[in-house]
mmCIF file of C-alpha atoms and ligand atoms in Angstrom:
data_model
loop_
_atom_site.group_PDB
_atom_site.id
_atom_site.type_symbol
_atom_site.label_atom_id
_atom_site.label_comp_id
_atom_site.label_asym_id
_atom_site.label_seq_id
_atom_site.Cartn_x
_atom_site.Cartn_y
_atom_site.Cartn_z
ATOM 1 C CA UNK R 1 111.781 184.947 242.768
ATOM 2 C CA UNK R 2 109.402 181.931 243.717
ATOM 3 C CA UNK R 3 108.681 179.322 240.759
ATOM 4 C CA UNK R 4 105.788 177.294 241.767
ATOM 5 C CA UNK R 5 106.756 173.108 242.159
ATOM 6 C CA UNK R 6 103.401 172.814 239.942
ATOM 7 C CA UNK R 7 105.408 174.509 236.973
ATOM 8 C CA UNK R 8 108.592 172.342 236.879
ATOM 9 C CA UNK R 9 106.972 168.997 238.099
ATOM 10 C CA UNK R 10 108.388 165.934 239.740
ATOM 11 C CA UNK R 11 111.520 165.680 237.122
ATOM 12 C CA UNK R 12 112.175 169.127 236.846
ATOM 13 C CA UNK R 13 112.848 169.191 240.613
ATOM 14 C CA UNK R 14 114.861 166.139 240.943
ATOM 15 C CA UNK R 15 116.670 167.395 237.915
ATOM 16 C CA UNK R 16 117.064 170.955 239.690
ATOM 17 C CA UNK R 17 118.323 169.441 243.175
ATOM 18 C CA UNK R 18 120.626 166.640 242.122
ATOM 19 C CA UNK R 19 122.417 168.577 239.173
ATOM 20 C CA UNK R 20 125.660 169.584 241.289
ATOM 21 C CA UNK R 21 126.257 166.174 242.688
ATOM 22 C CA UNK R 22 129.742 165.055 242.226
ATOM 23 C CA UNK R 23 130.079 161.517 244.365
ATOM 24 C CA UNK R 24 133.135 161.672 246.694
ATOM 25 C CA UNK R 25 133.296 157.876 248.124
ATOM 26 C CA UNK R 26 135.061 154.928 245.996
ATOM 27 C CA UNK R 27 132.513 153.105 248.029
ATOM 28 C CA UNK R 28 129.641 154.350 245.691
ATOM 29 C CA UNK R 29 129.474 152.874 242.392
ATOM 30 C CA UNK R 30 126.069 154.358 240.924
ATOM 31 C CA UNK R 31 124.074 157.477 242.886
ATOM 32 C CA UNK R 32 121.546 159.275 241.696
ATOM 33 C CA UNK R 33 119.636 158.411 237.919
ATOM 34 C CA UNK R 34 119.123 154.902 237.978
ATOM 35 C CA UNK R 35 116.381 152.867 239.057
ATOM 36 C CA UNK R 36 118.827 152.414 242.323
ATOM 37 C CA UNK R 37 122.405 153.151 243.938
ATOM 38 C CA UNK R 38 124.789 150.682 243.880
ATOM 39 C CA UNK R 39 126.981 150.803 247.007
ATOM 40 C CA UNK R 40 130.235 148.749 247.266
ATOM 41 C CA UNK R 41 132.110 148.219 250.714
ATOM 42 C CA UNK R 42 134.220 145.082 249.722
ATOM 43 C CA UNK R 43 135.140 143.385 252.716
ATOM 44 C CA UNK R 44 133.406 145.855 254.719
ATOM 45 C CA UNK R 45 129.630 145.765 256.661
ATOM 46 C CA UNK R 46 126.885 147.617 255.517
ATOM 47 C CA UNK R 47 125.575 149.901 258.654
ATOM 48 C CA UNK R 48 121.348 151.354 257.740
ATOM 49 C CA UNK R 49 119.877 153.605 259.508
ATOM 50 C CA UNK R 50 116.792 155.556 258.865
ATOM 51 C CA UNK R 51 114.512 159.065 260.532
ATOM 52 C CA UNK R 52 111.597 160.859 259.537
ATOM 53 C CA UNK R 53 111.242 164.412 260.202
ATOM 54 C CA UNK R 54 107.314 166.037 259.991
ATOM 55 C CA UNK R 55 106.758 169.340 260.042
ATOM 56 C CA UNK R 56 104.918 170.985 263.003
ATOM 57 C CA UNK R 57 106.060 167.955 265.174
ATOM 58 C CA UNK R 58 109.239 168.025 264.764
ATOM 59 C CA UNK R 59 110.330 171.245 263.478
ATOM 60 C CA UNK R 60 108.506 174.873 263.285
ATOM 61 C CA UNK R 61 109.249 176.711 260.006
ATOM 62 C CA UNK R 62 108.330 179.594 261.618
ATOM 63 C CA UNK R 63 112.080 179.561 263.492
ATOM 64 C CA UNK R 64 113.442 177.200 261.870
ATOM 65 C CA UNK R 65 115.188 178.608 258.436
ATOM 66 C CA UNK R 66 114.764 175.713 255.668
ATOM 67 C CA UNK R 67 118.854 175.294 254.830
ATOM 68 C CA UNK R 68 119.421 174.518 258.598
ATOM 69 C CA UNK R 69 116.478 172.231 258.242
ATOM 70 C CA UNK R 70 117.925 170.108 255.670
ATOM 71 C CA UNK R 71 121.504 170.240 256.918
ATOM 72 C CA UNK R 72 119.738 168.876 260.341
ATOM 73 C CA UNK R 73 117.851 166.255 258.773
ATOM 74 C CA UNK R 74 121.604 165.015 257.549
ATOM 75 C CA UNK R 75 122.928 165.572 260.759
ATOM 76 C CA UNK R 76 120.732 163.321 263.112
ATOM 77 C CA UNK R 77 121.012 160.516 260.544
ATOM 78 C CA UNK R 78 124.799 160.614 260.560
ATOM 79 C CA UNK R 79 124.840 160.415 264.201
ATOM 80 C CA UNK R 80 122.976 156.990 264.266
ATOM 81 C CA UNK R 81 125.892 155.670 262.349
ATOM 82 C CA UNK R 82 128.899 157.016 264.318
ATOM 83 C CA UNK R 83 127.218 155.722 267.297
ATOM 84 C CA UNK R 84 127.608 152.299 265.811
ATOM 85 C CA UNK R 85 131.348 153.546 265.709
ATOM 86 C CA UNK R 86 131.024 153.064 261.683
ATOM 87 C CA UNK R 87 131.877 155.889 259.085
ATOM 88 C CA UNK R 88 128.680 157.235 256.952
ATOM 89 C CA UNK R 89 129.172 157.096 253.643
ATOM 90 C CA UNK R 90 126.112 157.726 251.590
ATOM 91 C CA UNK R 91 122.314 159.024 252.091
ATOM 92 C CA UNK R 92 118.694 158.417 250.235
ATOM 93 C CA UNK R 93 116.588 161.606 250.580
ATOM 94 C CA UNK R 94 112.694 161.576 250.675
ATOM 95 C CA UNK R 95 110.585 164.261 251.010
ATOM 96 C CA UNK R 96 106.771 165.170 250.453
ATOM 97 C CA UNK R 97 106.290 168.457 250.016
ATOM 98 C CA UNK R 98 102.676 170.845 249.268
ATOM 99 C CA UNK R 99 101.980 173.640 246.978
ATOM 100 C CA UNK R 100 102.630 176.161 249.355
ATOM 101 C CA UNK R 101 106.775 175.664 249.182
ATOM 102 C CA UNK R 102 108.236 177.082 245.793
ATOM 103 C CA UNK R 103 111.152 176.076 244.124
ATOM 104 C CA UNK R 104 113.683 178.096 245.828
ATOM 105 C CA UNK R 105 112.331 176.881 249.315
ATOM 106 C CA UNK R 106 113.081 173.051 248.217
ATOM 107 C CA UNK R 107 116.711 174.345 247.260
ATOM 108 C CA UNK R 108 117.142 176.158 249.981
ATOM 109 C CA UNK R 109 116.029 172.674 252.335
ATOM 110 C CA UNK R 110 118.531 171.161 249.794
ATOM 111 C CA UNK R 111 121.611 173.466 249.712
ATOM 112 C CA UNK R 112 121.300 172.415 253.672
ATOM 113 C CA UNK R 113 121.530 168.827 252.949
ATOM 114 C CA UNK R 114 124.141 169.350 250.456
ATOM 115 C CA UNK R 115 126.509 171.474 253.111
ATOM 116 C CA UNK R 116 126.230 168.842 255.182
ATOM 117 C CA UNK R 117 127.264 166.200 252.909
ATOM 118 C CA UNK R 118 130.040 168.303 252.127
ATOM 119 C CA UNK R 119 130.719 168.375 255.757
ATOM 120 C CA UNK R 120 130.565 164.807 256.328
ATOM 121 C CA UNK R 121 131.785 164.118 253.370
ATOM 122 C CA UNK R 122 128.866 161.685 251.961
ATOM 123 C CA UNK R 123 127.807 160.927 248.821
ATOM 124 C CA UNK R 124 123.593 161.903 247.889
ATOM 125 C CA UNK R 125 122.893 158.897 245.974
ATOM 126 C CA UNK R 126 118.856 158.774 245.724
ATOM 127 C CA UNK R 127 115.835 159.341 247.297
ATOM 128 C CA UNK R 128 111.898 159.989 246.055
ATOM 129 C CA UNK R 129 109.871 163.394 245.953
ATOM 130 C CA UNK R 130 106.270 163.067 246.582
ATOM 131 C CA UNK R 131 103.681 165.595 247.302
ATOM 132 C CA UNK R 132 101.827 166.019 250.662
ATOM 133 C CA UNK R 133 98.249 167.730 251.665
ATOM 134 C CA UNK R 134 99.812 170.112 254.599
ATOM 135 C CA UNK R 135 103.402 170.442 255.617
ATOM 136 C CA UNK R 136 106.365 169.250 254.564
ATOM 137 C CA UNK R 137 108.017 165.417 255.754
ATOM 138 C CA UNK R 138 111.797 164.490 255.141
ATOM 139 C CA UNK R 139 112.722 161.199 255.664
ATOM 140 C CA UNK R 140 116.796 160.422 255.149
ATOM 141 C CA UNK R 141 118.580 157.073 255.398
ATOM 142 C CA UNK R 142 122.056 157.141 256.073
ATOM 143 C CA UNK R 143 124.390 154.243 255.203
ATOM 144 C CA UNK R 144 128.137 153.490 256.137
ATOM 145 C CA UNK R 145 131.062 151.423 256.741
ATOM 146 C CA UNK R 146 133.144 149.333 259.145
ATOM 147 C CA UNK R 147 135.026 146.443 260.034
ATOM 148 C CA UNK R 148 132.660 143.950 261.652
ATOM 149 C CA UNK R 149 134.711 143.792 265.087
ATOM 150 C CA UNK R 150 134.620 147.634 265.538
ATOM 151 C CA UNK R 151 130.622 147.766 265.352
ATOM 152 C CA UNK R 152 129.860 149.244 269.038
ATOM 153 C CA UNK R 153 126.563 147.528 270.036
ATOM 154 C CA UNK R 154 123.804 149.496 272.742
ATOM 155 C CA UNK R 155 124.067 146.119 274.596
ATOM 156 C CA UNK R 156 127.763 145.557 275.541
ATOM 157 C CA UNK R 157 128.401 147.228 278.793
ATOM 158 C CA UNK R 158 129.886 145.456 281.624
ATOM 159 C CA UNK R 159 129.168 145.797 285.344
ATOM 160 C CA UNK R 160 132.063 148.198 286.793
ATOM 161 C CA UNK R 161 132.442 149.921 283.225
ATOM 162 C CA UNK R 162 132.735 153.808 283.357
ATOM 163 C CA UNK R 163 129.816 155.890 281.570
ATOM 164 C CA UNK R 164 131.146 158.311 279.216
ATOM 165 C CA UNK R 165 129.458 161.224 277.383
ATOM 166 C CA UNK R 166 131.346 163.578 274.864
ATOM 167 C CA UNK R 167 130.866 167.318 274.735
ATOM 168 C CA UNK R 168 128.074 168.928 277.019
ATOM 169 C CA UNK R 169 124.683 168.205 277.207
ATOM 170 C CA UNK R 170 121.519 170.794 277.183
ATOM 171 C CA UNK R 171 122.294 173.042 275.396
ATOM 172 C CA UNK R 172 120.168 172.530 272.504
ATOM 173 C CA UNK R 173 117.117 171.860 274.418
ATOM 174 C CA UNK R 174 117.504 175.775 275.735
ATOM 175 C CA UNK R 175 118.033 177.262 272.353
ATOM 176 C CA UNK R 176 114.933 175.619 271.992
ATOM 177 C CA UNK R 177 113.395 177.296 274.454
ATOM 178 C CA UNK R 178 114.859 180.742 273.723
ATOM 179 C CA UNK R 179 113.566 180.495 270.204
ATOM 180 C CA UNK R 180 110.206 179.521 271.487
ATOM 181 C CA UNK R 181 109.895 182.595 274.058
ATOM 182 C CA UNK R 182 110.921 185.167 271.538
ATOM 183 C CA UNK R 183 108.446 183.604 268.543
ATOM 184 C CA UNK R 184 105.807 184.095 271.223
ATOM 185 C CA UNK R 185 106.831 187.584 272.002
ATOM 186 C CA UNK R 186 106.999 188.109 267.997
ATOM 187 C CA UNK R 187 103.253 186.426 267.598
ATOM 188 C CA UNK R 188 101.835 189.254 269.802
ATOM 189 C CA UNK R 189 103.642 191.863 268.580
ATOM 190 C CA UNK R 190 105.516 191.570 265.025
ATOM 191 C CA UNK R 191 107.494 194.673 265.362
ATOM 192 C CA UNK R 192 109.206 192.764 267.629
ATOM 193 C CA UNK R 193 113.064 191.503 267.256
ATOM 194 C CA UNK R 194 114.338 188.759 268.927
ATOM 195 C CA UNK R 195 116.394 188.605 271.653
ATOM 196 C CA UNK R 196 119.231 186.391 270.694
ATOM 197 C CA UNK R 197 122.077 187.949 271.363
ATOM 198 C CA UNK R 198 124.703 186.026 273.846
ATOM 199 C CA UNK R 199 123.362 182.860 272.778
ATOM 200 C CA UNK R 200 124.875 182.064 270.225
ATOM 201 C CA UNK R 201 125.996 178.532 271.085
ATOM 202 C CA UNK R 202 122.929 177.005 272.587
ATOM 203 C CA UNK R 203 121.149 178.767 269.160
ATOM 204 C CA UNK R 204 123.615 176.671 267.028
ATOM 205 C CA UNK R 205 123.056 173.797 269.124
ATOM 206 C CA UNK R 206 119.112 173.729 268.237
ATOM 207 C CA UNK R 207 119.576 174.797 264.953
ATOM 208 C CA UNK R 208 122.425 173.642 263.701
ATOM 209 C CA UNK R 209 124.008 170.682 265.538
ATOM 210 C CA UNK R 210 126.885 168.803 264.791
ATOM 211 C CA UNK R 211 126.754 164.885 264.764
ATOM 212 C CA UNK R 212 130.397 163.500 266.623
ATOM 213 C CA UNK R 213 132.392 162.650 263.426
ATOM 214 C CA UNK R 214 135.689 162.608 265.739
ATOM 215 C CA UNK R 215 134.437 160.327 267.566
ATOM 216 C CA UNK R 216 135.901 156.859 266.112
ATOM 217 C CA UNK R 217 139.456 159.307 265.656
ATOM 218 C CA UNK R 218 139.203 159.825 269.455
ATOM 219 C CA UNK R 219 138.596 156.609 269.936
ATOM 220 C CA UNK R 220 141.533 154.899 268.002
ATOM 221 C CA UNK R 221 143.962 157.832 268.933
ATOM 222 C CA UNK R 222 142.966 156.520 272.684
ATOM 223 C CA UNK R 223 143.429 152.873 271.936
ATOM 224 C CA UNK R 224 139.731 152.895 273.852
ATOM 225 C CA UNK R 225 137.352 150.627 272.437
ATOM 226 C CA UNK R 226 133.496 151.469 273.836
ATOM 227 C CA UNK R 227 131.907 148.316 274.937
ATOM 228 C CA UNK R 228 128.326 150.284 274.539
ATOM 229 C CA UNK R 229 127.482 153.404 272.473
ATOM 230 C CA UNK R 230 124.184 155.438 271.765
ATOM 231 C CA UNK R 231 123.924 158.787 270.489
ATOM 232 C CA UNK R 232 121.695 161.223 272.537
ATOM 233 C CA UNK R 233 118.933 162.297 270.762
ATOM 234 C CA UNK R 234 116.360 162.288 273.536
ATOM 235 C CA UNK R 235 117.829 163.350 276.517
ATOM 236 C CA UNK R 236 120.359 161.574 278.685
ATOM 237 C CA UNK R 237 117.826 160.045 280.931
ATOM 238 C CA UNK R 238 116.714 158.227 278.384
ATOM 239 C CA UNK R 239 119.549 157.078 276.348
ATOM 240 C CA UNK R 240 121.069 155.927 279.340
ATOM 241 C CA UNK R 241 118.205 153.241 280.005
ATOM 242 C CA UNK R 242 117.957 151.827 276.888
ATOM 243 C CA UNK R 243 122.229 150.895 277.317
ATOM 244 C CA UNK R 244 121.408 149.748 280.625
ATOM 245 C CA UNK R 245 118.024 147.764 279.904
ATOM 246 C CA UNK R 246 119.689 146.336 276.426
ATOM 247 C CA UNK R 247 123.312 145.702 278.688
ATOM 248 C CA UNK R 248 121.159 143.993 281.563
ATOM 249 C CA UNK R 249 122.455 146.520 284.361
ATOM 250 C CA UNK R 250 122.000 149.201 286.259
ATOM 251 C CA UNK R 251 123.972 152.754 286.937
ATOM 252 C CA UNK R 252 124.788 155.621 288.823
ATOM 253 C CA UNK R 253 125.186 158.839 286.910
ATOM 254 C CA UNK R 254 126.620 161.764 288.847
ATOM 255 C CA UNK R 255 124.784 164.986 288.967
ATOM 256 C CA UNK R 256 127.839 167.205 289.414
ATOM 257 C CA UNK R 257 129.716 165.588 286.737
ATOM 258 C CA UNK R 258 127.328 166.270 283.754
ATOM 259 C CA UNK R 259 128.673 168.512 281.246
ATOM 260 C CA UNK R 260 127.141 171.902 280.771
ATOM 261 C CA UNK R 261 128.325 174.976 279.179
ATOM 262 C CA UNK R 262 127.475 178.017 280.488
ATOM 263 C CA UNK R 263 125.013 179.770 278.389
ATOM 264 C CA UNK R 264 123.130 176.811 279.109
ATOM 265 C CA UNK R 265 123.202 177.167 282.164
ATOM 266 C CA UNK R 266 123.181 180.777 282.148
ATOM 267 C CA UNK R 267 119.671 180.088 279.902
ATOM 268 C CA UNK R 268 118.440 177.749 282.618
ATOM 269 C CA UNK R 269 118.911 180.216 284.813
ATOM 270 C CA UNK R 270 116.633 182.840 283.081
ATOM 271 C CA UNK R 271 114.175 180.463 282.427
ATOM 272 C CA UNK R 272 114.014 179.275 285.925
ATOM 273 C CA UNK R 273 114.587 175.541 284.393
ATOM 274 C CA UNK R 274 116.815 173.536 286.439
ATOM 275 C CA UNK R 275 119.556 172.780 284.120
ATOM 276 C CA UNK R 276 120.212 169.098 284.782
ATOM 277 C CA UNK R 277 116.583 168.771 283.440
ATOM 278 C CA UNK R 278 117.293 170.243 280.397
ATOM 279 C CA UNK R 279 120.735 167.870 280.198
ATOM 280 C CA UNK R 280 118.718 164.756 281.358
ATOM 281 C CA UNK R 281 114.954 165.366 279.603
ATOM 282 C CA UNK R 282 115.680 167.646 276.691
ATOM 283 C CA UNK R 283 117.436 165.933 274.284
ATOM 284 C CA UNK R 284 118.748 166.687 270.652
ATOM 285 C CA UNK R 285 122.317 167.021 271.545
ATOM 286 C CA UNK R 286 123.639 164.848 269.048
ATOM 287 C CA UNK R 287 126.883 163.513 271.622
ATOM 288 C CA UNK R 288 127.921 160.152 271.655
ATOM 289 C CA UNK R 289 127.037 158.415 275.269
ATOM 290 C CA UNK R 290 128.787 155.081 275.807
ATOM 291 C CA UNK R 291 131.176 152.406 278.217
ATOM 292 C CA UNK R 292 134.614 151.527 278.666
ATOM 293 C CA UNK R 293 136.326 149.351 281.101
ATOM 294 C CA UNK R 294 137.385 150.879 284.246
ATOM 295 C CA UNK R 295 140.996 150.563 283.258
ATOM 296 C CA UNK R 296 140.734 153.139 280.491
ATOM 297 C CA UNK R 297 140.202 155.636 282.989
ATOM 298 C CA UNK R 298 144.313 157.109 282.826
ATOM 299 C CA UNK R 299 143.019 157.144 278.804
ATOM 300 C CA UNK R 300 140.209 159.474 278.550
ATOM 301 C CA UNK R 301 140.524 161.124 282.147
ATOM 302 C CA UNK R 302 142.134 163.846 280.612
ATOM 303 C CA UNK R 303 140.487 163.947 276.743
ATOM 304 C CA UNK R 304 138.787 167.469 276.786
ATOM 305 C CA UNK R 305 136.158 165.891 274.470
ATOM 306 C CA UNK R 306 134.892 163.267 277.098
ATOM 307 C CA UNK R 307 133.715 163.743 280.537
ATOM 308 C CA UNK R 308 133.162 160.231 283.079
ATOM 309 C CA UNK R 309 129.813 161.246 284.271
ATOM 310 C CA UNK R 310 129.394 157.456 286.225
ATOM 311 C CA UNK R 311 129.725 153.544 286.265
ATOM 312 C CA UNK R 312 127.473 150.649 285.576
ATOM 313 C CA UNK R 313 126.383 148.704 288.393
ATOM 314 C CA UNK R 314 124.281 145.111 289.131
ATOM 315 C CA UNK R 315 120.981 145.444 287.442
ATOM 316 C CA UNK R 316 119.525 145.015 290.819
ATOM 317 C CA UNK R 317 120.569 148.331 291.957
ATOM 318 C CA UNK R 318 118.893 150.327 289.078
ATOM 319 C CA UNK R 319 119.605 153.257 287.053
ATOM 320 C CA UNK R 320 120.220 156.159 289.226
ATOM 321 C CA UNK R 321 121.011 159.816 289.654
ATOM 322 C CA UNK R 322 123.139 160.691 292.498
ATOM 323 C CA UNK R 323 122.816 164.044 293.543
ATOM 324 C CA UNK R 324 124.874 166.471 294.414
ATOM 325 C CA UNK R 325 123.500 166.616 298.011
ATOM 326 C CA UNK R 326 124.105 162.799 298.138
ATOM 327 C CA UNK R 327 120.971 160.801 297.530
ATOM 328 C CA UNK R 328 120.080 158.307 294.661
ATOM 329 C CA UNK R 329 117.035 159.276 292.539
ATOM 330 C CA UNK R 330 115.353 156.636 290.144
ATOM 331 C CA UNK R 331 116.336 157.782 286.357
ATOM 332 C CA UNK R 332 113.674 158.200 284.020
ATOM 333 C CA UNK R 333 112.751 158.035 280.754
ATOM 334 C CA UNK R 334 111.340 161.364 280.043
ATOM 335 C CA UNK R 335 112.699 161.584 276.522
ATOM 336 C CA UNK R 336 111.475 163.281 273.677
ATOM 337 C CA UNK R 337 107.862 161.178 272.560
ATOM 338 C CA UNK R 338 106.147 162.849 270.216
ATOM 339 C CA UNK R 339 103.296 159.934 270.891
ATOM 340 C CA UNK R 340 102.919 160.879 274.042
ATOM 341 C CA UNK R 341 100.781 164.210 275.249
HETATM 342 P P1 LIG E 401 111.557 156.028 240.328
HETATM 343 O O1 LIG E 401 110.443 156.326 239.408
HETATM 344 O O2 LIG E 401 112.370 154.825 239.994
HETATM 345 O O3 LIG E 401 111.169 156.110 241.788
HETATM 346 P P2 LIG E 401 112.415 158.747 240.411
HETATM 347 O O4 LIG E 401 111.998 159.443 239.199
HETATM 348 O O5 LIG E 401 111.612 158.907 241.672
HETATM 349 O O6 LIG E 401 112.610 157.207 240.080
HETATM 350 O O7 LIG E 401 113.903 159.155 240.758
HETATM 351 C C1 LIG E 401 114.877 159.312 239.755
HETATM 352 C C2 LIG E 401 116.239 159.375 240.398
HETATM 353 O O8 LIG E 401 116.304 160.524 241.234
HETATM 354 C C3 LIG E 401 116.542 158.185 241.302
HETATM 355 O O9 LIG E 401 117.923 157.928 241.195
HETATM 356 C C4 LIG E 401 116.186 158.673 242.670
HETATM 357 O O10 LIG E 401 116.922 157.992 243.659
HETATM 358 C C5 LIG E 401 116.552 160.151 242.578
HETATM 359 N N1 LIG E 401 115.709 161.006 243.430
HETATM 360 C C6 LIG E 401 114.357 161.133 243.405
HETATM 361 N N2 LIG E 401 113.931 162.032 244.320
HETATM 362 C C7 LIG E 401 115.034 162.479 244.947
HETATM 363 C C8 LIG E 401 115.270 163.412 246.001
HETATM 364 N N3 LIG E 401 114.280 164.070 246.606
HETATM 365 N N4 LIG E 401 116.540 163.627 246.389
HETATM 366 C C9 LIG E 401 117.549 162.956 245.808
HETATM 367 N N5 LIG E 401 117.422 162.088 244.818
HETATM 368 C C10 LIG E 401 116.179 161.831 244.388
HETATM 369 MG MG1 LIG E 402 110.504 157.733 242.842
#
């Protein structure tokens, strides 16, 4: 069935993708159906953060199926908050959309965003629907909660502090990749499957990631408070820059300690892509990057979820990558810029 967005107008599709919304957090007063939310987190600070997502620059709908769309659009919002080491608790949902998506497609883009609010458990309390000439834009703010004197800042880091990353790194930039070689293969030949089988996790890491809600657990269960946090959307190379340029310091990140899982590097490996590239350059993992003092090292040494991948130095020395053969190489800022061609 496809009912065209023409037939139901503006109302009749807020009305159709805001129906089921039962709000979950104490924390919000009014959501959706007034001229705004109202959003109450009493002795609390308010923690904003906002991302716009275009199609054709920053997602393909020709791989990209539109429920993981929308539950992605949630999930790199969510993970600007927890890298403030705050708690989301509500999003605003915007999206301009053309005549060429029906009905069902906008519920299917929503029943994503609605799994992931599940998920996270956040409360949809507004947005605005607009129409566009071409493709579709969704732009989602994401608002939470903490004490002021948990807030991690990018610009806290210490000289001596150990450089932390949780989970492994890469992996989404190859399913990337793998989805891109086989929706070239199908584009020449549409009898075509894909080859996806085996790859299951760097797949789900492209197109369906998961933004570190254990994170501020981990943290507290560790008695480990970070002194500097960012979340890696654009590639490690890059994230770790802006903590030391905003931290005034320098580092040196270990190649051999970088966290990779194997069909990563297994993917790499086909590819003939170097692997650390695709953990320091490719971005999108979603995993929490950040700094502790060197005595927390008998705390997380052993946490399965975080790997010490290096320590901040002087500023004076730089940000470097020390190889595994030995020698320091000048990090760079590579990152995702969809500016820059
Ligand atoms: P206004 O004319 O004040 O902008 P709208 O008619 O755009 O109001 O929106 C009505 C209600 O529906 C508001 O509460 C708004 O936040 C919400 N809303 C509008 N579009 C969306 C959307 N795409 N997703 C979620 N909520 C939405
Ligand atoms: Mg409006």
């Amino acid at each position: 069935m496809s009912t065209k967005l023409s037939d139901i107008g503006e109302f009749g599709l807020i009305e159709r993708l805001t129906k089921d919304i039962k709000i979950k957090n104490p924390s919000t007063l009014t959501g959706v159906g007034d001229d705004a939310a109202i959003i109450d987190y009493k002795d609390k600070v308010a923690v904003v953060s906002t991302d716009m997502l275009t199609e054709g620059i920053h997602f393909n709908l020709m791989y990209v199926p539109l429920k993981h769309l929308g539950y992605k659009s949630v999930v790199v919002n969510l993970s600007d908050i927890y890298a403030m080491n705050a708690i989301p608790k509500q999003i605003t949902v915007n999206i301009a959309v053309s005549s060429k998506f029906s009905l069902q497609a906008i519920e299917e883009l929503y029943s994503g965003i609605h799994l992931a609010c599940k998920y996270y458990n956040v409360d949809l309390v507004g947005g605005d629907t607009t129409s566009s000439m071409t493709g579709l834009v969704i732009s989602i703010t994401a608002l939470g909660e903490a004490a002021k004197e948990d807030i991690v800042y990018r610009g806290g880091a210490n000289e001596t502090d150990l450089l932390c990353v949780t989970g492994d790194l890469g992996g989404a930039y190859m399913g990337l990749q793998l989805l891109e070689r086989e929706n070239e293969v199908f584009k020449v030949n549409k009898q075509m499957q894909p080859q996806l089988s085996g790859y299951d996790y760097i797949l789900e890491r492209q197109l369906k990631p998961e933004a570190r809600k254990d994170a501020v657990e981990i943290f507290k269960k560790l008695g480990i408070k970070p002194t500097s946090m960012i979340d890696i959307s654009d590639g490690l190379s890059s994230e770790i820059l802006h903590l030391c340029k905003t931290s005034g310091l320098g580092c040196d990140l270990y190649e051999d300690k970088i966290p990779m899982d194997k069909q990563t590097k297994a993917m790499a490996e086909e590819l003939n892509i170097n692997p650390i590239v695709a953990a320091l350059n490719g971005g999108e993992d979603y995993e929490l990057l950040f700094t502790i003092p060197l005595s927390g090292h008998e705390k997380v040494k052993n946490d399965p979820d975080i790997t010490i991948i290096g320590h901040m130095v002087k500023k004076e020395n730089g940000a470097n990558l020390v190889t595994t053969g030995g020698s320091s190489i000048p990090l760079q800022a590579q990152g995702w810029n969809p500016l820059k061609k």
